[in-house]
Amino acid sequence: MNKGLRIARLIFGLFLFALGSVLVMKGNLGFGPWEVFQAGLTNWMPLTIGQATILVSVVIVLLIMLLKEKIGIGTLANMTLIGVFMDFILWTNLLPKANGLPGSLGFVLLGLFTTALGSYFYIGSGFGAGPRDSLMVSIRRRTGLPIGVCRSSLECSIAVVGWLLGGPLGPGTVITAFGLGLFVQLVFRMFAFEITAVNHENLRETFKV
């Protein structure tokens, strides 16, 4: 696959990821763990949810650079575009808030599937993992704990901090924290996608002449 198609795949995947996050938010059962934290920040800072997402991503990227994890254009695109896409989707106001438990659960589950599909596209582009994924890998590398434990611990911790900041914690937060991994596994199996087979480029490799 040439570089232009890979970039298109990356951007499409990030849009789907943002759409999935907004669908969970519109489910009205509580935001996803990171969105709880980012929404909590908007209670204390003059930011939109998308701007808070970008701010948190910038901080994480700086942290993973200090931890010497690989940075690619996919990492930087993830850092900026997901927040931009989230604000755009919310601005269009095309997605209504779900009413009733069946509709709410439907929104949350559709959001998780859409997020997992976005992960398939953007990770498969090979331009580097997102900031939160890289942080999870770094924790795994330094603690030796299973990747699932690292992910769940990180997301549960950030959700609690977000709740303390006034973020909307709810049943949807729990479903997202423990269900997203299952949806990612399902989507990856659907496409026979082996994540460990992806050779991610760093910035130097992408822009070398």
Short mmCIF file of C-alpha atoms in Angstrom, two decimals:
data_model
loop_
_atom_site.label_atom_id
_atom_site.label_comp_id
_atom_site.label_asym_id
_atom_site.label_seq_id
_atom_site.Cartn_x
_atom_site.Cartn_y
_atom_site.Cartn_z
CA MET A 1 0.00 0.00 0.00
CA ASN A 2 1.46 3.38 -1.00
CA LYS A 3 1.96 6.16 1.50
CA GLY A 4 -1.00 8.25 0.28
CA LEU A 5 -3.46 5.40 0.83
CA ARG A 6 -1.93 4.70 4.23
CA ILE A 7 -2.42 8.34 5.26
CA ALA A 8 -6.05 8.20 4.06
CA ARG A 9 -6.50 5.01 6.09
CA LEU A 10 -4.99 6.72 9.13
CA ILE A 11 -7.29 9.76 8.92
CA PHE A 12 -10.40 7.63 8.25
CA GLY A 13 -9.55 5.46 11.25
CA LEU A 14 -9.14 8.48 13.52
CA PHE A 15 -12.49 9.87 12.36
CA LEU A 16 -14.18 6.56 13.17
CA PHE A 17 -12.46 6.53 16.57
CA ALA A 18 -13.80 10.02 17.33
CA LEU A 19 -17.27 9.05 16.08
CA GLY A 20 -17.26 6.00 18.34
CA SER A 21 -16.34 8.13 21.35
CA VAL A 22 -19.16 10.56 20.62
CA LEU A 23 -21.65 7.70 20.17
CA VAL A 24 -20.78 6.45 23.67
CA MET A 25 -21.23 9.99 25.00
CA LYS A 26 -24.62 10.27 23.28
CA GLY A 27 -25.67 6.98 24.86
CA ASN A 28 -26.33 9.03 28.00
CA LEU A 29 -25.01 6.33 30.34
CA GLY A 30 -21.75 8.06 31.19
CA PHE A 31 -18.73 8.83 29.04
CA GLY A 32 -15.82 6.51 28.25
CA PRO A 33 -12.99 6.59 30.84
CA TRP A 34 -10.76 9.10 29.03
CA GLU A 35 -13.76 11.24 28.05
CA VAL A 36 -14.83 11.33 31.72
CA PHE A 37 -11.42 12.78 32.58
CA GLN A 38 -11.42 15.20 29.65
CA ALA A 39 -14.97 16.34 30.41
CA GLY A 40 -13.88 16.84 34.01
CA LEU A 41 -11.12 19.15 32.81
CA THR A 42 -13.68 21.29 30.98
CA ASN A 43 -15.27 22.02 34.36
CA TRP A 44 -12.04 23.66 35.46
CA MET A 45 -10.62 25.05 32.22
CA PRO A 46 -12.26 27.03 29.35
CA LEU A 47 -12.01 24.14 26.88
CA THR A 48 -14.31 22.09 24.69
CA ILE A 49 -14.20 18.30 25.09
CA GLY A 50 -12.17 18.10 21.87
CA GLN A 51 -9.68 20.69 23.05
CA ALA A 52 -9.33 18.88 26.37
CA THR A 53 -8.69 15.66 24.41
CA ILE A 54 -5.89 17.36 22.48
CA LEU A 55 -4.38 18.84 25.67
CA VAL A 56 -4.33 15.46 27.42
CA SER A 57 -2.83 13.84 24.31
CA VAL A 58 -0.04 16.45 24.15
CA VAL A 59 0.88 15.77 27.78
CA ILE A 60 0.90 12.01 27.15
CA VAL A 61 3.07 12.39 24.02
CA LEU A 62 5.60 14.42 26.01
CA LEU A 63 5.59 11.71 28.68
CA ILE A 64 6.09 8.83 26.25
CA MET A 65 8.91 10.76 24.56
CA LEU A 66 10.62 10.92 27.95
CA LEU A 67 10.00 7.17 28.29
CA LYS A 68 11.66 6.71 24.86
CA GLU A 69 8.67 5.11 23.15
CA LYS A 70 8.45 5.33 19.34
CA ILE A 71 6.69 8.42 17.96
CA GLY A 72 5.22 8.41 14.45
CA ILE A 73 3.00 10.68 12.41
CA GLY A 74 0.13 8.40 13.48
CA THR A 75 0.87 9.33 17.10
CA LEU A 76 0.84 13.04 16.28
CA ALA A 77 -2.27 12.75 14.08
CA ASN A 78 -4.03 10.86 16.87
CA MET A 79 -2.96 13.59 19.29
CA THR A 80 -4.64 16.34 17.27
CA LEU A 81 -7.29 14.94 14.91
CA ILE A 82 -9.44 12.90 17.30
CA GLY A 83 -10.18 16.01 19.38
CA VAL A 84 -10.86 18.08 16.22
CA PHE A 85 -13.18 15.39 14.84
CA MET A 86 -15.02 15.04 18.17
CA ASP A 87 -15.73 18.77 18.33
CA PHE A 88 -16.84 18.75 14.67
CA ILE A 89 -19.23 15.83 15.17
CA LEU A 90 -20.71 17.44 18.28
CA TRP A 91 -20.97 20.79 16.49
CA THR A 92 -23.04 19.27 13.65
CA ASN A 93 -25.53 18.04 16.28
CA LEU A 94 -26.57 15.25 13.91
CA LEU A 95 -26.44 12.58 16.60
CA PRO A 96 -29.32 12.78 19.10
CA LYS A 97 -29.06 11.72 22.71
CA ALA A 98 -30.38 8.22 23.26
CA ASN A 99 -33.66 7.79 25.14
CA GLY A 100 -34.47 4.70 27.19
CA LEU A 101 -32.18 1.89 28.26
CA PRO A 102 -32.33 -0.14 24.99
CA GLY A 103 -31.45 2.92 22.91
CA SER A 104 -28.69 3.93 25.31
CA LEU A 105 -27.12 0.48 25.31
CA GLY A 106 -27.41 0.41 21.52
CA PHE A 107 -25.51 3.70 21.24
CA VAL A 108 -22.79 2.54 23.64
CA LEU A 109 -22.29 -0.81 21.88
CA LEU A 110 -22.34 0.81 18.43
CA GLY A 111 -19.82 3.33 19.74
CA LEU A 112 -17.50 0.58 20.96
CA PHE A 113 -17.73 -1.23 17.62
CA THR A 114 -17.04 1.99 15.71
CA THR A 115 -14.08 2.81 17.96
CA ALA A 116 -12.67 -0.70 17.46
CA LEU A 117 -13.11 -0.36 13.68
CA GLY A 118 -11.30 2.97 13.81
CA SER A 119 -8.47 1.30 15.73
CA TYR A 120 -8.17 -1.33 13.00
CA PHE A 121 -7.79 1.31 10.29
CA TYR A 122 -5.43 3.68 12.06
CA ILE A 123 -3.18 1.04 13.64
CA GLY A 124 -3.05 -0.84 10.33
CA SER A 125 -1.68 2.25 8.60
CA GLY A 126 1.65 1.54 10.32
CA PHE A 127 2.40 5.15 11.24
CA GLY A 128 2.74 4.60 14.98
CA ALA A 129 0.45 3.89 17.90
CA GLY A 130 -1.72 6.54 19.53
CA PRO A 131 -0.54 8.36 22.68
CA ARG A 132 -2.71 6.33 25.08
CA ASP A 133 -1.76 3.04 23.43
CA SER A 134 1.92 3.96 23.66
CA LEU A 135 1.52 4.84 27.34
CA MET A 136 -0.16 1.49 27.95
CA VAL A 137 2.71 -0.31 26.21
CA SER A 138 5.24 1.66 28.24
CA ILE A 139 3.54 0.66 31.50
CA ARG A 140 3.53 -2.97 30.34
CA ARG A 141 7.22 -2.76 29.46
CA ARG A 142 8.20 -1.32 32.82
CA THR A 143 5.95 -3.33 35.14
CA GLY A 144 5.77 -6.70 33.35
CA LEU A 145 2.03 -6.84 34.06
CA PRO A 146 -0.34 -8.33 31.44
CA ILE A 147 -1.44 -5.80 28.82
CA GLY A 148 -5.09 -6.22 29.83
CA VAL A 149 -4.27 -5.40 33.45
CA CYS A 150 -2.27 -2.34 32.34
CA ARG A 151 -5.11 -1.09 30.13
CA SER A 152 -7.88 -1.66 32.68
CA SER A 153 -5.85 -0.18 35.54
CA LEU A 154 -4.99 2.90 33.50
CA GLU A 155 -8.55 3.48 32.29
CA CYS A 156 -10.16 2.86 35.69
CA SER A 157 -7.69 5.22 37.37
CA ILE A 158 -8.23 7.99 34.84
CA ALA A 159 -12.01 7.57 35.08
CA VAL A 160 -11.92 7.99 38.87
CA VAL A 161 -9.79 11.14 38.56
CA GLY A 162 -12.22 12.46 35.93
CA TRP A 163 -15.17 11.73 38.21
CA LEU A 164 -13.48 13.66 41.03
CA LEU A 165 -13.15 16.57 38.59
CA GLY A 166 -16.89 16.38 37.89
CA GLY A 167 -16.84 14.22 34.76
CA PRO A 168 -19.94 12.12 33.87
CA LEU A 169 -19.14 8.67 35.24
CA GLY A 170 -21.82 6.01 34.75
CA PRO A 171 -22.60 2.45 33.61
CA GLY A 172 -21.42 3.34 30.10
CA THR A 173 -18.00 4.12 31.56
CA VAL A 174 -17.74 0.62 33.02
CA ILE A 175 -19.01 -0.99 29.81
CA THR A 176 -16.43 0.97 27.81
CA ALA A 177 -13.55 0.26 30.18
CA PHE A 178 -14.05 -3.49 30.07
CA GLY A 179 -15.86 -3.91 26.74
CA LEU A 180 -13.67 -2.01 24.30
CA GLY A 181 -10.95 -4.65 24.40
CA LEU A 182 -13.52 -7.32 23.49
CA PHE A 183 -14.77 -5.29 20.54
CA VAL A 184 -11.21 -4.64 19.36
CA GLN A 185 -10.52 -8.36 19.49
CA LEU A 186 -13.75 -9.08 17.57
CA VAL A 187 -12.99 -6.55 14.82
CA PHE A 188 -9.39 -7.68 14.48
CA ARG A 189 -10.58 -11.28 14.09
CA MET A 190 -13.16 -10.21 11.50
CA PHE A 191 -10.39 -8.77 9.35
CA ALA A 192 -7.79 -11.45 10.28
CA PHE A 193 -5.63 -8.59 11.53
CA GLU A 194 -2.56 -9.44 13.58
CA ILE A 195 -1.47 -6.32 15.43
CA THR A 196 2.01 -7.65 16.20
CA ALA A 197 2.69 -8.03 12.45
CA VAL A 198 2.43 -4.26 11.92
CA ASN A 199 5.83 -2.60 11.55
CA HIS A 200 5.24 0.96 12.74
CA GLU A 201 7.37 3.73 11.28
CA ASN A 202 8.84 6.47 13.40
CA LEU A 203 9.05 10.04 12.13
CA ARG A 204 12.54 9.61 10.71
CA GLU A 205 11.54 6.51 8.74
CA THR A 206 8.39 8.17 7.35
CA PHE A 207 10.16 11.30 6.10
CA LYS A 208 13.44 9.80 4.94
CA VAL A 209 14.30 10.57 1.32
#
